[in-house]
Tab-separated table of C-alpha atoms and ligand atoms in Angstrom:
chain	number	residue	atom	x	y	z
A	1	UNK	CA	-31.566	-49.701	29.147
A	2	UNK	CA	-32.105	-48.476	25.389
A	3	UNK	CA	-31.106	-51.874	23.591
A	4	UNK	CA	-32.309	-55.192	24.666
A	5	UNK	CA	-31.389	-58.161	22.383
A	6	UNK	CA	-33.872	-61.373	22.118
A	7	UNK	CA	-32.685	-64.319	23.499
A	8	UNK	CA	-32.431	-66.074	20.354
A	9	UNK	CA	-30.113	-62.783	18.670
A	10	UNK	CA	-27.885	-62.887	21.808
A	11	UNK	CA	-27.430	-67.162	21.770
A	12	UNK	CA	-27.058	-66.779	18.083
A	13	UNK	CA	-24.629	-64.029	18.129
A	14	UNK	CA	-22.843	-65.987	21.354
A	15	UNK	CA	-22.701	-69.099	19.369
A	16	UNK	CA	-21.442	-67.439	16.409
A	17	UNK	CA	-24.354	-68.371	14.397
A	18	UNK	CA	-24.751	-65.968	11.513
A	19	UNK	CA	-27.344	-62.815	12.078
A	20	UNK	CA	-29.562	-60.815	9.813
A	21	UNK	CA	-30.888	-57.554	10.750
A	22	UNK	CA	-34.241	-55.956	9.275
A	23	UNK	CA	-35.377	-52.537	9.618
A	24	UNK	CA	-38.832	-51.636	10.684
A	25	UNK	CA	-39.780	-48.643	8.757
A	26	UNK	CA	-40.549	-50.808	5.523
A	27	UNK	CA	-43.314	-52.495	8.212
A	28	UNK	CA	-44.830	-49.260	9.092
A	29	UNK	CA	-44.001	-46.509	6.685
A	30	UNK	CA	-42.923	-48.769	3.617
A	31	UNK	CA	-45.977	-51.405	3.094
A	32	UNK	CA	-50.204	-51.240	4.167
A	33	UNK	CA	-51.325	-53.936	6.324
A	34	UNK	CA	-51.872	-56.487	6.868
A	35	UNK	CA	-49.205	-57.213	3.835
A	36	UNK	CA	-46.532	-55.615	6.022
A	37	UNK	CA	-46.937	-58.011	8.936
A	38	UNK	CA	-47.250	-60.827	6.105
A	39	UNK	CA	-44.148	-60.207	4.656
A	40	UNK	CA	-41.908	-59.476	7.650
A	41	UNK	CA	-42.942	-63.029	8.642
A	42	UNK	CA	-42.414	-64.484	5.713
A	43	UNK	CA	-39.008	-62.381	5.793
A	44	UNK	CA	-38.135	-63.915	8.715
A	45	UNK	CA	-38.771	-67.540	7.706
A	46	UNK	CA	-36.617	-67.034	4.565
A	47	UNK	CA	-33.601	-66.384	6.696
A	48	UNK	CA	-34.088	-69.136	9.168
A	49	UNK	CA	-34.661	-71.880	6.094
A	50	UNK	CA	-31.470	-70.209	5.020
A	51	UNK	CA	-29.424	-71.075	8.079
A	52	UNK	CA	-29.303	-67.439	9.883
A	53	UNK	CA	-30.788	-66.131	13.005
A	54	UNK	CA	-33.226	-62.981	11.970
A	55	UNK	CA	-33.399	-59.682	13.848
A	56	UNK	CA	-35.916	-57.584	12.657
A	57	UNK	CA	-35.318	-54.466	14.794
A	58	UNK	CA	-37.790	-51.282	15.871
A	59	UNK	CA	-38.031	-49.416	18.889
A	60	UNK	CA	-40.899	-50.260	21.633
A	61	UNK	CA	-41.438	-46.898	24.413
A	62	UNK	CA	-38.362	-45.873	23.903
A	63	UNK	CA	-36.399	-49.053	23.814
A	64	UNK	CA	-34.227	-50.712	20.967
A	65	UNK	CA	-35.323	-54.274	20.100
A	66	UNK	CA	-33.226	-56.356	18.454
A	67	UNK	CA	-35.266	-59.446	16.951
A	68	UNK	CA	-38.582	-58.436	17.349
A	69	UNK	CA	-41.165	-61.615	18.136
A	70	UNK	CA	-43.991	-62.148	16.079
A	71	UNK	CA	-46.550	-60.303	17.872
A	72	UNK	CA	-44.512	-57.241	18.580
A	73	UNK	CA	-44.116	-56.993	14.301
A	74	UNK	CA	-47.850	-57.340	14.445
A	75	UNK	CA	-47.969	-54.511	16.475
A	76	UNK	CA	-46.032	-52.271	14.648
A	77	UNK	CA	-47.767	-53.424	11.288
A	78	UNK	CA	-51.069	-51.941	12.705
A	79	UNK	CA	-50.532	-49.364	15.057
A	80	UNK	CA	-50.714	-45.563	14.205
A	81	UNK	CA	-48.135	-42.846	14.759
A	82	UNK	CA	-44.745	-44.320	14.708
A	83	UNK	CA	-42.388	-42.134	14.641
A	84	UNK	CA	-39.719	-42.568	11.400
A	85	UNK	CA	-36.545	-43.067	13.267
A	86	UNK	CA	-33.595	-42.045	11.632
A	87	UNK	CA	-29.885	-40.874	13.082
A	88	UNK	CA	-31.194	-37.919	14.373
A	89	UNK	CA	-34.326	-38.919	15.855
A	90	UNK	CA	-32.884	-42.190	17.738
A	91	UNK	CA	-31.844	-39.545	21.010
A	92	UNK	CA	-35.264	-38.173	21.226
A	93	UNK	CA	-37.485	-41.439	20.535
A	94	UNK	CA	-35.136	-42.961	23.783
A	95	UNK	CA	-35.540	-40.019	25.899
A	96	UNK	CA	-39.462	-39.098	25.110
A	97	UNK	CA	-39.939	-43.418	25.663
A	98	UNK	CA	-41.765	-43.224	22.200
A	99	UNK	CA	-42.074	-45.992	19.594
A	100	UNK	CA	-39.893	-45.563	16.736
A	101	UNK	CA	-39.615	-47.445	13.564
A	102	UNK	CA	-35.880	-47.963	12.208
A	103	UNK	CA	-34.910	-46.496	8.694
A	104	UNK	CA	-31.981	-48.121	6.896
A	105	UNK	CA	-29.489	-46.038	8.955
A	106	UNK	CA	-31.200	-46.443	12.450
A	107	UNK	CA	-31.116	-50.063	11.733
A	108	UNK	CA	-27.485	-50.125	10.649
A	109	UNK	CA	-26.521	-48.089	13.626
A	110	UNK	CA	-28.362	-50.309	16.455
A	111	UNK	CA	-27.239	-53.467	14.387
A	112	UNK	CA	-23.718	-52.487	14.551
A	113	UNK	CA	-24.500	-51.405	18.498
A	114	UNK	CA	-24.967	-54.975	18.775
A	115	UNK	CA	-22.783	-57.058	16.689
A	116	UNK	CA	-24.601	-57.639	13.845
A	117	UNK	CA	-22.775	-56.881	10.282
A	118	UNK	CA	-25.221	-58.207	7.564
A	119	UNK	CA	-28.522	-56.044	7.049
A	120	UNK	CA	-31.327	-56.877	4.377
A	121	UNK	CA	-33.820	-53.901	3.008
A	122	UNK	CA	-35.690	-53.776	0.444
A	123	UNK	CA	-34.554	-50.304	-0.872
A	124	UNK	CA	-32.153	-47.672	0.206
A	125	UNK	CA	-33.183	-44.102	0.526
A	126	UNK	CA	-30.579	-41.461	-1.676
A	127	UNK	CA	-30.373	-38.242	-3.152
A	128	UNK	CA	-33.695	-37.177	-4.062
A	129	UNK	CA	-34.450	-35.350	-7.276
A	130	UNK	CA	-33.975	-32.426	-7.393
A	131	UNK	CA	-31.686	-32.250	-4.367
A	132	UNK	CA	-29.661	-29.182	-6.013
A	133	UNK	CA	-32.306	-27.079	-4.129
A	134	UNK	CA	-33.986	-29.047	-1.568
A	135	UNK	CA	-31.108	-30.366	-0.225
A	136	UNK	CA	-33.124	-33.766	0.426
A	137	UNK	CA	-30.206	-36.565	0.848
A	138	UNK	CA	-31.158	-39.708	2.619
A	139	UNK	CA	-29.019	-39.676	5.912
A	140	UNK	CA	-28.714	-43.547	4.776
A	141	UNK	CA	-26.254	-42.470	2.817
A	142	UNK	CA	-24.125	-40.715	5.461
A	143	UNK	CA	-24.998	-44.357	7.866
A	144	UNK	CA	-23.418	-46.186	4.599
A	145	UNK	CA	-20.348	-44.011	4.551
A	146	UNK	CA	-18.921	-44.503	8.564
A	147	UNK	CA	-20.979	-47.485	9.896
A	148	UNK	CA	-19.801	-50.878	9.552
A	149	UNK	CA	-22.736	-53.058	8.185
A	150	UNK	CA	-23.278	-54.011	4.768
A	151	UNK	CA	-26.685	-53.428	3.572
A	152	UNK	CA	-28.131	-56.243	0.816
A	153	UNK	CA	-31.208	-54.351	-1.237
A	154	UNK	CA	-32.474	-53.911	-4.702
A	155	UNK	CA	-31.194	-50.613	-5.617
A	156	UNK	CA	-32.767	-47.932	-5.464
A	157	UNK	CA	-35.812	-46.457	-6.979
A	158	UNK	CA	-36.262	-43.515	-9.060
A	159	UNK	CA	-38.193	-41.721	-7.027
A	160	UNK	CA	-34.438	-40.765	-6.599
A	161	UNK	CA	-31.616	-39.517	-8.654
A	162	UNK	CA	-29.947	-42.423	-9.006
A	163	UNK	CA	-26.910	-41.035	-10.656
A	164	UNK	CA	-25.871	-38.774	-7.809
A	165	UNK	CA	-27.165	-41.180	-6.008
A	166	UNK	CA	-24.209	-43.939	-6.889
A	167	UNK	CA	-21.501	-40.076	-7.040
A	168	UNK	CA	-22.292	-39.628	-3.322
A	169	UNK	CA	-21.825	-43.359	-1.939
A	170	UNK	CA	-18.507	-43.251	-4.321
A	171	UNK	CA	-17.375	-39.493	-2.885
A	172	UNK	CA	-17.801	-41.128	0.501
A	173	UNK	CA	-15.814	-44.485	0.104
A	174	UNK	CA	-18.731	-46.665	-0.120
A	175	UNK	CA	-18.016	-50.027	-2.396
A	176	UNK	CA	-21.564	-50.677	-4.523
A	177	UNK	CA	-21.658	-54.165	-5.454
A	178	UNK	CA	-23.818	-55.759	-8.241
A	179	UNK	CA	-24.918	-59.463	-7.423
A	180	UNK	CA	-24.700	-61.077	-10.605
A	181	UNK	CA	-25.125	-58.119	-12.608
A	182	UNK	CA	-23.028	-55.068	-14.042
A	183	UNK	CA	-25.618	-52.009	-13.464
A	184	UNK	CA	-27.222	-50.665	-10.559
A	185	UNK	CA	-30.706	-52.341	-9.772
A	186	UNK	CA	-33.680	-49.853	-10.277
A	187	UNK	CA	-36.155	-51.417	-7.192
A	188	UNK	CA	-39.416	-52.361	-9.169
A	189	UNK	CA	-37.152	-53.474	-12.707
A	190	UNK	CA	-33.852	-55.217	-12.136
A	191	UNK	CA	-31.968	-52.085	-14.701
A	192	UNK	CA	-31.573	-48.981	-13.594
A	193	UNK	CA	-29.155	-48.211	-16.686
A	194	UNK	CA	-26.415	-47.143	-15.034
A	195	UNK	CA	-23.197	-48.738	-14.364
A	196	UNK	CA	-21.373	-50.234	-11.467
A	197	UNK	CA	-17.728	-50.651	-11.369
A	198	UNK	CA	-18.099	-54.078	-9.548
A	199	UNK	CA	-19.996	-57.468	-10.578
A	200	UNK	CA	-19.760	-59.878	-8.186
A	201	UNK	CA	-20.501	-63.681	-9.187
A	202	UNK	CA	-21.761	-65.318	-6.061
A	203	UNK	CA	-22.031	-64.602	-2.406
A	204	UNK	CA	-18.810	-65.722	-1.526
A	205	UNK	CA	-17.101	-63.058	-3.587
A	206	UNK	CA	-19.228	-60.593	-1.734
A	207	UNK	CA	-18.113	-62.434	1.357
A	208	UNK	CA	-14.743	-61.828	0.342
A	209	UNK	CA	-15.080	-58.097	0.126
A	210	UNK	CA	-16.580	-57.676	3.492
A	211	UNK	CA	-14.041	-59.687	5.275
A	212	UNK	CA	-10.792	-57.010	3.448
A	213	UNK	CA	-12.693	-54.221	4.238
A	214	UNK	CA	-13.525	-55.352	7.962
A	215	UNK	CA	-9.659	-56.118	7.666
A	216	UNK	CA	-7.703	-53.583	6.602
A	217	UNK	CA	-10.106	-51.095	9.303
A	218	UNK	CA	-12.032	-49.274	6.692
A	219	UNK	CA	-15.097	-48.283	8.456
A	220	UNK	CA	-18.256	-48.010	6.848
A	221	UNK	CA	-20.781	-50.005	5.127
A	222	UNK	CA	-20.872	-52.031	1.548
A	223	UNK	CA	-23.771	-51.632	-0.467
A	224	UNK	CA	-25.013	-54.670	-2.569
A	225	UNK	CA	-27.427	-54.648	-4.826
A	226	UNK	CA	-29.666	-57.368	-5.900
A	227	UNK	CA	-31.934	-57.394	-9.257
A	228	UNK	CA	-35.297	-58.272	-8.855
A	229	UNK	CA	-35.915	-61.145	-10.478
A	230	UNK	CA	-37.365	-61.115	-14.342
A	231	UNK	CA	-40.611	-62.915	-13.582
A	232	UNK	CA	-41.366	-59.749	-10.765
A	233	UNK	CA	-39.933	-57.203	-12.572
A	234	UNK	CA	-42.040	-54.128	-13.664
A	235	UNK	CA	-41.197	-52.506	-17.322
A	236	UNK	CA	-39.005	-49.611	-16.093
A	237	UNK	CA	-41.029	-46.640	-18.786
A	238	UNK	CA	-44.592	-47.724	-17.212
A	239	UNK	CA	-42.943	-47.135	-13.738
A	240	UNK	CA	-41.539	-44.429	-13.945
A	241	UNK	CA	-43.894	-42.383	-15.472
A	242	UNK	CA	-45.990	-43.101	-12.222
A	243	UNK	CA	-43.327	-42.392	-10.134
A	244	UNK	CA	-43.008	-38.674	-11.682
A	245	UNK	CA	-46.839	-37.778	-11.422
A	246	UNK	CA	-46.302	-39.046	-7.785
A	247	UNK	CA	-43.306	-36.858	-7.338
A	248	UNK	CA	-45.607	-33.887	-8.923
A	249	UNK	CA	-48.473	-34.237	-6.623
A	250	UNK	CA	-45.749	-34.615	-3.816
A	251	UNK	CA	-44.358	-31.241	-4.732
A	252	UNK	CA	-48.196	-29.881	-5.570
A	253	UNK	CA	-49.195	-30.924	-1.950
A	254	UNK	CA	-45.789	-29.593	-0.651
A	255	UNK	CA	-44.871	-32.753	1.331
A	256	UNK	CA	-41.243	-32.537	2.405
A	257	UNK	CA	-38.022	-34.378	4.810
A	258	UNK	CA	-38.962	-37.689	5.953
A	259	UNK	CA	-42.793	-37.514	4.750
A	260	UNK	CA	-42.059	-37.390	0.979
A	261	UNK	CA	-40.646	-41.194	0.980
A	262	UNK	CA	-43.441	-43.384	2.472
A	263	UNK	CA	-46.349	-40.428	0.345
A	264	UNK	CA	-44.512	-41.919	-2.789
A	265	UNK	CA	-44.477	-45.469	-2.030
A	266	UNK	CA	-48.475	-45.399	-0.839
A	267	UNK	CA	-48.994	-43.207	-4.653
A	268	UNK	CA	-47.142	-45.692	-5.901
A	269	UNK	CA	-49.139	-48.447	-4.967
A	270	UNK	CA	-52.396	-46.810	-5.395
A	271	UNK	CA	-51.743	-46.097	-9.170
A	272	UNK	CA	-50.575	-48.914	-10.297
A	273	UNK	CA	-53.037	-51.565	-8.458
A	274	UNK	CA	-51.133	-53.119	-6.192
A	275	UNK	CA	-48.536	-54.048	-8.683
A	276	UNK	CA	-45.814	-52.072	-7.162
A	277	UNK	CA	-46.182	-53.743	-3.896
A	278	UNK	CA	-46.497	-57.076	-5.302
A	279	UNK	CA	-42.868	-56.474	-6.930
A	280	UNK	CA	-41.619	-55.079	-3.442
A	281	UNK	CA	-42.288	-58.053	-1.506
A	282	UNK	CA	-41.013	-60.397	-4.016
A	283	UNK	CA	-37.634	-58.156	-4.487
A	284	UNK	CA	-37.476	-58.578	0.075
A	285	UNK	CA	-37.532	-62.197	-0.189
A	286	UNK	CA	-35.423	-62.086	-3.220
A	287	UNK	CA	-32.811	-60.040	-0.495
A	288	UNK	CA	-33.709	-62.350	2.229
A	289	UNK	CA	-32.268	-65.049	0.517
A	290	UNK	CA	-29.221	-63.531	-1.299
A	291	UNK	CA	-28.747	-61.693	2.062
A	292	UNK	CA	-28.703	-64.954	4.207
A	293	UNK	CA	-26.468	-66.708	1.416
A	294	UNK	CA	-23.680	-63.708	2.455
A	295	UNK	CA	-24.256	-63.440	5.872
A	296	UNK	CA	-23.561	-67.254	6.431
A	297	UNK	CA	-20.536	-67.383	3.731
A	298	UNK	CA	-19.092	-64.324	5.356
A	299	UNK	CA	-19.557	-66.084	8.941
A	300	UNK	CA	-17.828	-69.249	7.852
A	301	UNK	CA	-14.645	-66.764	6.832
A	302	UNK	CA	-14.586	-63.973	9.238
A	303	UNK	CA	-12.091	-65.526	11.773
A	304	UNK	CA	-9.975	-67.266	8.972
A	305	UNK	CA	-6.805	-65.979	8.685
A	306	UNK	CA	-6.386	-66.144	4.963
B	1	PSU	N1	-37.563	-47.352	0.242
B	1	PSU	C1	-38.538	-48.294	0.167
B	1	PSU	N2	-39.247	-48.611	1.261
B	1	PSU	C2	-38.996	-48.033	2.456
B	1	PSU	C3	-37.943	-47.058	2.539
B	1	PSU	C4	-37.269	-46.746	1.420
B	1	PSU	O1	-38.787	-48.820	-0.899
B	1	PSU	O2	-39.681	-48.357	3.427
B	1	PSU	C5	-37.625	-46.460	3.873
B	1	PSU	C6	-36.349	-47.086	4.428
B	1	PSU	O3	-36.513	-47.259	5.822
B	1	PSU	C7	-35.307	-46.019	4.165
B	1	PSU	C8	-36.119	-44.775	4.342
B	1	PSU	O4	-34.216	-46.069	5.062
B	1	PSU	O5	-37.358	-45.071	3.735
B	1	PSU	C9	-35.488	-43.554	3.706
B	1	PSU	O6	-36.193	-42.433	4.068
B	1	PSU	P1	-35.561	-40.974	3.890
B	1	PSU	O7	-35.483	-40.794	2.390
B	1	PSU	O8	-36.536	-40.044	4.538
B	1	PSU	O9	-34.235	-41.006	4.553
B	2	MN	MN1	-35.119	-37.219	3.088
C-alpha cells in the first residue's frame, strides 16, 4: 500500500468534516529544529481551533501518510537525509521504501489522491532567477496548473522572479487570488509590488471561486495568497539585499535543482538572526487560519446547488 490515511483524516473526510493538508518539506528542508516540530504543532492546533481536521502529510519507508501524528512530525523534524520529494521523485521514494518529505506539488498530488482540496504552505516555489539559462522552474508550478487543490500561502519570495513567476501560473490557467489585498504577497513583507488581477474580500469569496472552478471541470489548482501581517512583516529593501548575497554565494558554491531552495532559506536565516524565520512561522499560522476559514466556508457550499 503507498497511501495510508489516519483515522481521524479518513472519519473526517467520511463525515464530511472539512480537511487541511500540510506539506512536510517546510519541516525538514524549510525550518531548523526544534522550531520545525514547534511550528507544525502549533500548525496543527490552529486548524483544529478553526473547525478543520489537519493532515500534515510526508512519506515514512516508502509509504504516503496522510495526517501525520505528533511523534511521526517529531521524527521528521530531527532526522537526517530525507529525501525532497517532488513529482518526479514520489515513484522512486515508494519503490526504494525511503522516507520522503512532500514539496508543495507532492503534497497537492497525494492530497488530491485522497480527497483533500484545501492545502496550506507557507511559500510556493516558482521560476527562479535567472531561469532564462538555468531553466530552474519549480515543478509546483506545473502541480498548480493540472491538479485540483488550491494552495493558501504568502506569496512567494524573491529568491524568485516573481514576475515570471505570476506569467507562468497565468500561461497555464492558474487563478492567483489576493486575500484582502490587490498585489502579490512577497513571503517575509506582505508587498511584493506587483499586481494581481483579483482581490478577494473574505474567505467566502474565495470559497466561491473554488466551488465554479470545481464546477464547470477546470482542473487544476487556485493559488491564494495571503499578506503577512504588518506587525511580522520584514522591510522588503533590508530583505532582499540578503536574499541576493545568498543567491551569489549559491551560484559561487554552484548549488543547483532542488538543493538551491532550502541553501537559501538556511542563508537566509543565518544573516539576518533569526528574523527571517521568526516572520515565516508567523506568515504559517497567519495561512493556517485564513486557510481553515476557506476550507470550512468552501465545505459548507460544495454540495449546494446554487
Ligand atoms: N519556500 C519556503 N519554504 C519551503 C519551500 C519553499 O519558504 O520549505 C519548499 C516547499 O516545499 C516548496 C519547495 O514546494 O521548497 C520548492 O522547491 P523547488 O524550488 O526545488 O521546487
Ligand atoms: Mn528547482
Amino acid at each position: 500500500m503507498y497511501i495510508v490515511i489516519s483515522q481521524k483524516v479518513l472519519d473526517a473526510l467520511k463525515n464530511n468534516q472539512p480537511v487541511v493538508a500540510l506539506e512536510s518539506t517546510i519541516i525538514s528542508h524549510g525550518m531548523p529544529y526544534p522550531q520545525n516540530v514547534e511550528t507544525a504543532l502549533n500548525v496543527e492546533k490552529i486548524i483544529k481551533e478553526n473547525g478543520c481536521v489537519p493532515a500534515t502529510i510526508g512519506i515514512i519507508d516508502g509509504q504516503a501518510i496522510i495526517g501525520m501524528d505528533e511523534k511521526q512530525i517529531n521524527m521528521f523534524g530531527q532526522r537526517k537525509g530525507i529525501v525532497k520529494v517532488s513529482r518526479r521523485d514520489l515513484p522512486v521514494v515508494f519503490a526504494k521504501k525511503l522516507w520522503g518529505a512532500t514539496t508543495v506539488a507532492a503534497t497537492m498530488i497525494l492530497a488530491n489522491m485522497a480527497g483533500i482540496e484545501i492545502f496550506v504552505t507557507g511559500g510556493i516555489g516558482g521560476v527562479h532567477k535567472n531561469a532564462q539559462q538555468t531553466f530552474d522552474i519549480s515543478s509546483d508550478l506545473q502541480e498548480l496548473a493540472k491538479t485540483n487543490v488550491t494552495v493558501i500561502c504568502a506569496g512567494a519570495k524573491a529568491i524568485l522572479d516573481l514576475p515570471l513567476t505570476l506569467e507562468y501560473l497565468e500561461t497555464f490557467g492558474v487563478p492567483v487570488l489576493g486575500y484582502k489585498s490587490s498585489n502579490l504577497a512577497a513571503f517575509y513583507s506582505k508587498d511584493s509590488g506587483f499586481k494581481l488581477d483579483y482581490e478577494m474580500k473574505d474567505e467566502k469569496e474565495i470559497a466561491q471561486v473554488i466551488k465554479c472552478k470545481r464546477q464547470l471541470k477546470l482542473d487544476g489548482g487556485i493559488l491564494v495568497s495571503n499578506p503577512i501581517l504588518d506587525q511580522d512583516s520584514i522591510d522588503n529593501d533590508y530583505i532582499n539585499n540578503i536574499i541576493n548575497n545568498a543567491i551569489d554565494k549559491a551560484n559561487k558554491l554552484q548549488i543547483k535543482g532542488k538543493d538551491i531552495t532550502p541553501f537559501l532559506l538556511k542563508e537566509i536565516v543565518d544573516e539576518t538572526q533569526n528574523k527571517s524565520l521568526m516572520a515565516n512561522i508567523a506568515l504559517i499560522y497567519n495561512n493556517a487560519l485564513v486557510g481553515s476559514k476557506i476550507a470550512f466556508e468552501y465545505n459548507q457550499i460544495k454540495n449546494n446547488n446554487d
